[in-house]
Short mmCIF file of C-alpha atoms in Angstrom, two decimals:
data_model
loop_
_atom_site.label_atom_id
_atom_site.label_comp_id
_atom_site.label_asym_id
_atom_site.label_seq_id
_atom_site.Cartn_x
_atom_site.Cartn_y
_atom_site.Cartn_z
CA MET S 6 58.19 -4.13 -42.74
CA THR S 7 59.15 -0.79 -41.24
CA LEU S 8 57.20 1.98 -39.55
CA ASP S 9 57.99 4.21 -42.53
CA ASP S 10 56.50 1.59 -44.87
CA LEU S 11 53.28 1.59 -42.86
CA ARG S 12 53.09 5.38 -42.61
CA VAL S 13 53.52 5.77 -46.36
CA PHE S 14 51.01 3.01 -47.08
CA VAL S 15 48.36 4.63 -44.84
CA ALA S 16 49.00 7.98 -46.53
CA VAL S 17 48.54 6.39 -49.96
CA CYS S 18 45.25 4.79 -48.92
CA ARG S 19 43.93 8.10 -47.64
CA ALA S 20 45.15 10.24 -50.53
CA GLY S 21 44.31 7.72 -53.25
CA SER S 22 47.38 8.90 -55.13
CA LEU S 23 51.05 7.92 -55.16
CA SER S 24 52.07 11.27 -56.65
CA ALA S 25 50.19 13.28 -54.00
CA VAL S 26 51.99 11.40 -51.22
CA ALA S 27 55.31 11.87 -52.99
CA ARG S 28 54.74 15.63 -53.11
CA GLU S 29 53.75 15.69 -49.44
CA LEU S 30 56.84 13.76 -48.38
CA GLY S 31 59.20 15.53 -50.79
CA CYS S 32 60.32 12.32 -52.50
CA THR S 33 59.80 10.58 -55.83
CA GLN S 34 56.74 8.56 -56.79
CA SER S 35 59.04 5.60 -57.29
CA ALA S 36 60.15 5.81 -53.65
CA VAL S 37 56.52 5.78 -52.51
CA SER S 38 55.85 2.74 -54.71
CA GLN S 39 58.82 0.93 -53.17
CA HIS S 40 57.32 1.26 -49.69
CA VAL S 41 54.05 -0.26 -50.89
CA ARG S 42 55.72 -3.05 -52.87
CA ARG S 43 57.87 -3.97 -49.87
CA LEU S 44 54.76 -4.43 -47.76
CA GLU S 45 53.09 -6.47 -50.50
CA ARG S 46 56.09 -8.80 -50.73
CA GLU S 47 56.09 -9.29 -46.97
CA VAL S 48 52.37 -10.03 -46.58
CA GLY S 49 52.12 -12.00 -49.82
CA VAL S 50 49.01 -10.27 -51.23
CA GLY S 51 48.25 -7.14 -53.21
CA LEU S 52 47.42 -4.14 -51.06
CA VAL S 53 46.46 -1.51 -53.63
CA GLU S 54 44.88 -1.48 -57.06
CA ARG S 55 45.98 0.99 -59.71
CA GLN S 56 43.05 2.72 -61.40
CA ALA S 57 42.70 5.51 -63.93
CA ARG S 58 42.22 8.15 -61.22
CA GLY S 59 44.77 6.85 -58.74
CA VAL S 60 44.99 3.90 -56.38
CA VAL S 61 42.53 2.27 -53.97
CA PRO S 62 43.23 -0.31 -51.27
CA THR S 63 42.25 -3.90 -51.91
CA ARG S 64 40.24 -5.82 -49.34
CA ALA S 65 43.52 -6.94 -47.76
CA GLY S 66 44.81 -3.38 -48.00
CA ARG S 67 41.84 -2.03 -46.08
CA VAL S 68 42.50 -4.54 -43.28
CA LEU S 69 46.14 -3.49 -43.01
CA GLU S 70 45.36 0.22 -43.34
CA ARG S 71 42.88 0.14 -40.44
CA ALA S 72 45.24 -1.77 -38.18
CA ALA S 73 48.25 0.37 -39.10
CA ALA S 74 46.36 3.66 -38.65
CA ASP S 75 45.09 2.64 -35.22
CA GLY S 76 48.51 1.44 -34.12
CA MET S 77 50.31 4.57 -35.30
CA ALA S 78 47.75 6.80 -33.61
CA GLY S 79 48.45 5.11 -30.29
CA LEU S 80 52.20 5.27 -30.86
CA ASP S 81 52.08 8.98 -31.71
CA LEU S 82 50.14 9.71 -28.54
CA ALA S 83 52.60 7.71 -26.46
CA LEU S 84 55.58 9.56 -27.95
CA ARG S 85 53.95 12.89 -27.18
CA ARG S 86 53.29 11.88 -23.59
CA LEU S 87 56.94 10.86 -23.20
CA ASP S 88 57.99 14.21 -24.61
CA GLU S 89 55.76 16.01 -22.11
CA LEU S 90 57.24 14.01 -19.23
CA ALA S 91 60.75 14.83 -20.42
CA ARG S 92 59.88 18.54 -20.45
CA GLY S 93 58.51 18.55 -16.92
CA GLY S 94 54.82 18.61 -17.75
CA ALA S 95 54.93 21.23 -20.49
CA GLY S 96 53.29 20.24 -23.72
CA THR S 97 50.58 21.00 -26.24
CA VAL S 98 46.90 20.13 -26.41
CA ARG S 99 45.63 20.03 -29.98
CA ILE S 100 41.90 20.41 -30.56
CA ALA S 101 39.74 20.25 -33.69
CA THR S 102 36.70 22.52 -33.49
CA GLY S 103 34.00 24.13 -35.56
CA GLY S 104 34.26 27.75 -36.56
CA THR S 105 32.38 29.11 -33.52
CA THR S 106 33.01 26.37 -30.96
CA VAL S 107 35.62 28.19 -28.89
CA ARG S 108 33.42 31.26 -28.55
CA HIS S 109 30.32 29.39 -27.41
CA PHE S 110 31.67 26.48 -25.41
CA MET S 111 35.30 27.06 -24.46
CA SER S 112 36.15 30.71 -23.88
CA GLY S 113 35.94 30.57 -20.08
CA ALA S 114 37.60 27.16 -19.98
CA VAL S 115 40.53 28.41 -22.06
CA VAL S 116 41.13 31.31 -19.65
CA GLU S 117 41.01 29.03 -16.59
CA PHE S 118 43.20 26.37 -18.18
CA ARG S 119 45.89 28.83 -19.28
CA ARG S 120 45.98 30.30 -15.77
CA ARG S 121 46.47 26.87 -14.21
CA TYR S 122 48.84 25.46 -16.85
CA PRO S 123 50.84 28.37 -18.25
CA LYS S 124 53.47 26.07 -19.79
CA VAL S 125 50.94 24.15 -21.86
CA SER S 126 50.05 25.42 -25.33
CA LEU S 127 46.58 25.13 -26.83
CA GLU S 128 46.33 24.68 -30.59
CA PHE S 129 42.94 24.87 -32.32
CA GLN S 130 42.34 23.53 -35.82
CA THR S 131 39.10 24.72 -37.41
CA GLU S 132 37.02 22.24 -39.39
CA ASN S 133 33.75 22.74 -41.25
CA SER S 134 31.92 19.72 -39.86
CA SER S 135 32.04 16.92 -37.31
CA ARG S 136 33.22 14.63 -40.12
CA GLY S 137 36.11 16.99 -40.69
CA CYS S 138 36.93 16.81 -36.98
CA PHE S 139 36.91 13.00 -37.10
CA ASP S 140 39.26 13.06 -40.08
CA ALA S 141 41.54 15.54 -38.32
CA LEU S 142 41.82 13.20 -35.33
CA ALA S 143 42.93 10.39 -37.61
CA ARG S 144 45.17 12.31 -39.99
CA HIS S 145 46.84 14.99 -37.92
CA GLY S 146 47.40 13.42 -34.52
CA LEU S 147 45.11 15.78 -32.63
CA ASP S 148 44.10 15.06 -29.05
CA LEU S 149 40.47 16.15 -28.93
CA ALA S 150 37.65 17.16 -31.25
CA TRP S 151 34.49 19.05 -30.30
CA ILE S 152 31.64 17.56 -32.31
CA THR S 153 27.92 17.19 -32.70
CA LEU S 154 27.40 13.60 -31.64
CA GLY S 155 26.15 11.25 -34.31
CA PRO S 156 26.41 7.57 -35.30
CA PRO S 157 29.41 5.57 -34.04
CA VAL S 158 32.66 6.07 -35.96
CA ARG S 159 35.25 3.32 -36.09
CA GLY S 160 38.27 4.03 -33.92
CA VAL S 161 36.70 7.08 -32.24
CA GLU S 162 35.10 7.44 -28.83
CA GLN S 163 32.36 10.05 -28.48
CA ARG S 164 31.42 11.50 -25.11
CA ALA S 165 28.32 13.64 -24.60
CA VAL S 166 28.80 16.91 -22.72
CA ALA S 167 25.65 18.98 -23.30
CA GLU S 168 22.20 18.75 -24.82
CA LEU S 169 21.05 21.87 -26.65
CA PRO S 170 17.34 22.53 -27.22
CA TRP S 171 16.37 24.13 -30.52
CA VAL S 172 15.11 27.70 -30.74
CA LEU S 173 13.76 29.88 -33.51
CA ALA S 174 15.60 33.20 -33.89
CA VAL S 175 13.23 36.00 -34.91
CA ARG S 176 13.58 39.76 -35.01
CA ALA S 177 12.13 41.67 -32.06
CA ASP S 178 9.75 43.48 -34.44
CA ASP S 179 8.47 40.21 -35.93
CA GLU S 180 4.88 39.32 -35.06
CA LEU S 181 6.15 35.98 -33.76
CA ALA S 182 8.35 37.71 -31.17
CA LEU S 183 5.49 37.90 -28.68
CA ARG S 184 5.01 34.14 -28.69
CA GLU S 185 6.34 31.96 -25.86
CA ARG S 186 7.07 28.99 -28.11
CA ILE S 187 6.79 27.72 -31.66
CA GLU S 188 5.22 24.44 -32.69
CA ALA S 189 7.27 22.34 -35.07
CA GLU S 190 4.61 22.28 -37.80
CA GLU S 191 4.62 26.09 -37.89
CA LEU S 192 8.16 26.04 -39.24
CA ALA S 193 6.86 24.80 -42.59
CA GLY S 194 5.37 28.22 -43.32
CA LEU S 195 8.51 30.20 -42.57
CA ARG S 196 11.56 31.07 -44.62
CA ILE S 197 14.33 29.36 -42.67
CA VAL S 198 18.03 30.06 -43.17
CA GLY S 199 19.64 26.72 -44.06
CA LEU S 200 22.20 25.25 -41.69
CA PRO S 201 25.60 24.16 -43.06
CA GLU S 202 25.42 21.55 -45.81
CA ASN S 203 26.69 18.09 -44.80
CA SER S 204 26.80 19.09 -41.12
CA THR S 205 25.60 16.73 -38.40
CA SER S 206 23.24 19.39 -37.03
CA ARG S 207 21.65 19.81 -40.49
CA ALA S 208 21.24 16.04 -40.85
CA HIS S 209 19.75 15.84 -37.34
CA LEU S 210 17.21 18.56 -38.11
CA ASP S 211 16.28 17.14 -41.52
CA ALA S 212 15.71 13.70 -39.98
CA VAL S 213 13.43 15.18 -37.32
CA TYR S 214 11.46 17.10 -39.97
CA ARG S 215 10.92 13.89 -41.94
CA GLU S 216 9.88 11.99 -38.80
CA LEU S 217 7.36 14.68 -37.87
CA GLY S 218 6.07 14.95 -41.43
CA ILE S 219 7.19 18.55 -41.77
CA PRO S 220 7.96 19.57 -45.38
CA ALA S 221 11.29 21.19 -46.04
CA SER S 222 11.17 24.91 -45.28
CA ALA S 223 11.58 27.37 -48.11
CA SER S 224 15.11 28.75 -48.10
CA ASP S 225 17.36 30.33 -50.67
CA THR S 226 20.19 30.88 -48.18
CA SER S 227 22.59 28.36 -46.68
CA VAL S 228 25.33 29.34 -44.23
CA ALA S 229 28.61 27.97 -42.93
CA ASP S 230 27.87 28.09 -39.20
CA TRP S 231 25.24 28.79 -36.55
CA ASP S 232 26.44 32.33 -35.85
CA THR S 233 25.96 33.32 -39.49
CA ALA S 234 22.42 31.93 -39.45
CA ILE S 235 21.69 34.07 -36.38
CA LEU S 236 23.21 37.15 -38.03
CA LEU S 237 21.05 36.72 -41.15
CA ALA S 238 17.96 36.40 -38.94
CA GLU S 239 18.98 39.64 -37.23
CA LEU S 240 19.27 41.31 -40.64
CA GLY S 241 15.76 40.21 -41.52
CA LEU S 242 16.79 37.74 -44.25
CA GLY S 243 14.86 34.88 -42.74
CA HIS S 244 14.28 32.99 -39.51
CA ALA S 245 16.92 30.68 -38.05
CA VAL S 246 16.39 27.36 -36.28
CA VAL S 247 19.54 26.97 -34.17
CA PRO S 248 20.64 25.22 -30.98
CA ASP S 249 20.20 27.21 -27.77
CA LEU S 250 23.91 27.93 -27.42
CA PRO S 251 25.49 29.05 -24.14
CA GLY S 252 25.26 32.82 -23.87
CA LEU S 253 22.86 33.10 -26.80
CA ARG S 254 20.26 34.97 -24.77
CA GLY S 255 22.75 37.49 -23.39
CA PRO S 256 23.14 41.12 -24.47
CA GLY S 257 24.84 40.22 -27.74
CA HIS S 258 21.61 40.06 -29.76
CA PRO S 259 19.27 42.81 -28.51
CA GLY S 260 17.31 42.81 -31.74
CA LEU S 261 16.39 39.13 -31.61
CA ARG S 262 14.07 36.87 -29.68
CA PHE S 263 14.77 33.16 -29.30
CA LEU S 264 11.60 31.09 -29.11
CA PRO S 265 11.76 27.45 -27.92
CA VAL S 266 10.69 24.73 -30.36
CA PRO S 267 10.05 21.97 -27.80
CA ALA S 268 8.92 19.36 -30.33
CA LEU S 269 12.44 19.16 -31.81
CA PRO S 270 14.69 16.72 -29.92
CA PRO S 271 17.80 18.44 -28.52
CA LEU S 272 21.16 18.36 -30.24
CA THR S 273 23.94 16.61 -28.32
CA VAL S 274 27.47 18.01 -28.44
CA GLY S 275 30.66 16.88 -26.80
CA TRP S 276 34.12 15.41 -27.19
CA ALA S 277 35.55 12.87 -29.59
CA VAL S 278 38.93 11.20 -29.08
CA ARG S 279 40.69 8.13 -30.39
CA GLN S 280 41.25 6.68 -26.91
CA TRP S 281 40.40 8.37 -23.65
CA ASP S 282 42.86 6.21 -21.75
CA ALA S 283 45.68 7.28 -24.07
CA LEU S 284 45.15 11.02 -23.62
CA SER S 285 47.86 12.96 -21.84
CA PRO S 286 46.98 14.30 -18.37
CA VAL S 287 46.85 17.89 -19.63
CA ALA S 288 44.52 16.94 -22.51
CA HIS S 289 42.27 15.18 -20.00
CA GLU S 290 42.33 18.27 -17.81
CA PHE S 291 41.41 20.59 -20.66
CA ALA S 292 38.49 18.33 -21.66
CA ASP S 293 37.25 18.25 -18.06
CA THR S 294 37.60 22.02 -17.71
CA VAL S 295 35.37 22.56 -20.74
CA VAL S 296 32.80 20.14 -19.29
CA ARG S 297 32.71 22.07 -16.00
CA HIS S 298 32.24 25.39 -17.75
CA CYS S 299 29.47 24.01 -19.97
CA ALA S 300 27.66 22.75 -16.89
CA GLY S 301 28.15 26.11 -15.18
CA ALA S 302 26.72 27.89 -18.23
CA GLY S 303 23.49 25.98 -17.81
CA ALA S 304 23.89 23.53 -20.69
CA GLY S 305 22.46 20.11 -19.98
CA ALA S 306 25.37 17.88 -18.99
CA GLY S 307 25.51 14.37 -20.35
CA ASP S 308 27.50 11.48 -18.95
CA GLY S 309 26.96 8.94 -21.67
CA THR S 310 29.83 7.56 -23.67
CA VAL S 311 29.44 6.15 -27.15
CA ALA S 312 32.46 4.27 -28.41
CA GLY S 313 33.04 3.92 -32.13
CA ASP S 314 33.44 0.32 -33.27
#
């Protein structure tokens, strides 16, 4: 059993296709099959099942895939830390984020971090959802992911940084603009721009609506991110229920009013990593810098840690 065997096997489990892995690695499908067969001979049980649409791991295969993926993640992090030490502290911090995360939560932190660590590169990989960020952590060897916190995820530690109350974005010429707050049940009568499909924030909001007995709001528009929802509200295409993001009430949206919806529980955002203890010092420092800037921006800081099991 070699490390290459395990890497190929994990890739096959995730892709569900021998040919897709062969294309990714630039080798033949037969060579990929040999890696899997070698593992099967060594462990004495079948690890994958061939099906019409590809391959899926057996029960034994899932056990090995989980263990191998976790082990390789730790090894990759260790190798990167050794490389940073060999280069005198220079290195790279790789972060998975949503489309507007850097703008709202990290812009000041990025400036401060680059000033203090000019030799360290920051690489941002944009994902469409927190699930995409979790997958990026596992698949691409990233250090950190900025997420909307949700249920525990195996092999991932989630750490709360800020709690964001919900607000209703309305145009300044809307009759609602003079209100100080909006009650949750009033949302049922408004045309609300839909938050991103399959996003954690959308699931959070839908669950709260169901719990409060609020029927789904009429909406013929769904967007990819919070900023687009706010823009459509500004254009008069509907109202937007969005988190009260840092800087949202600044001069950037003079034509909008943001009315608190206190009955909606706040949305918690923060960091996700595979292992906090395995992060490089510079990755730790970047994460802490973002936390400080979020606290300075007035976002509610959280100190809870939820570890995926």
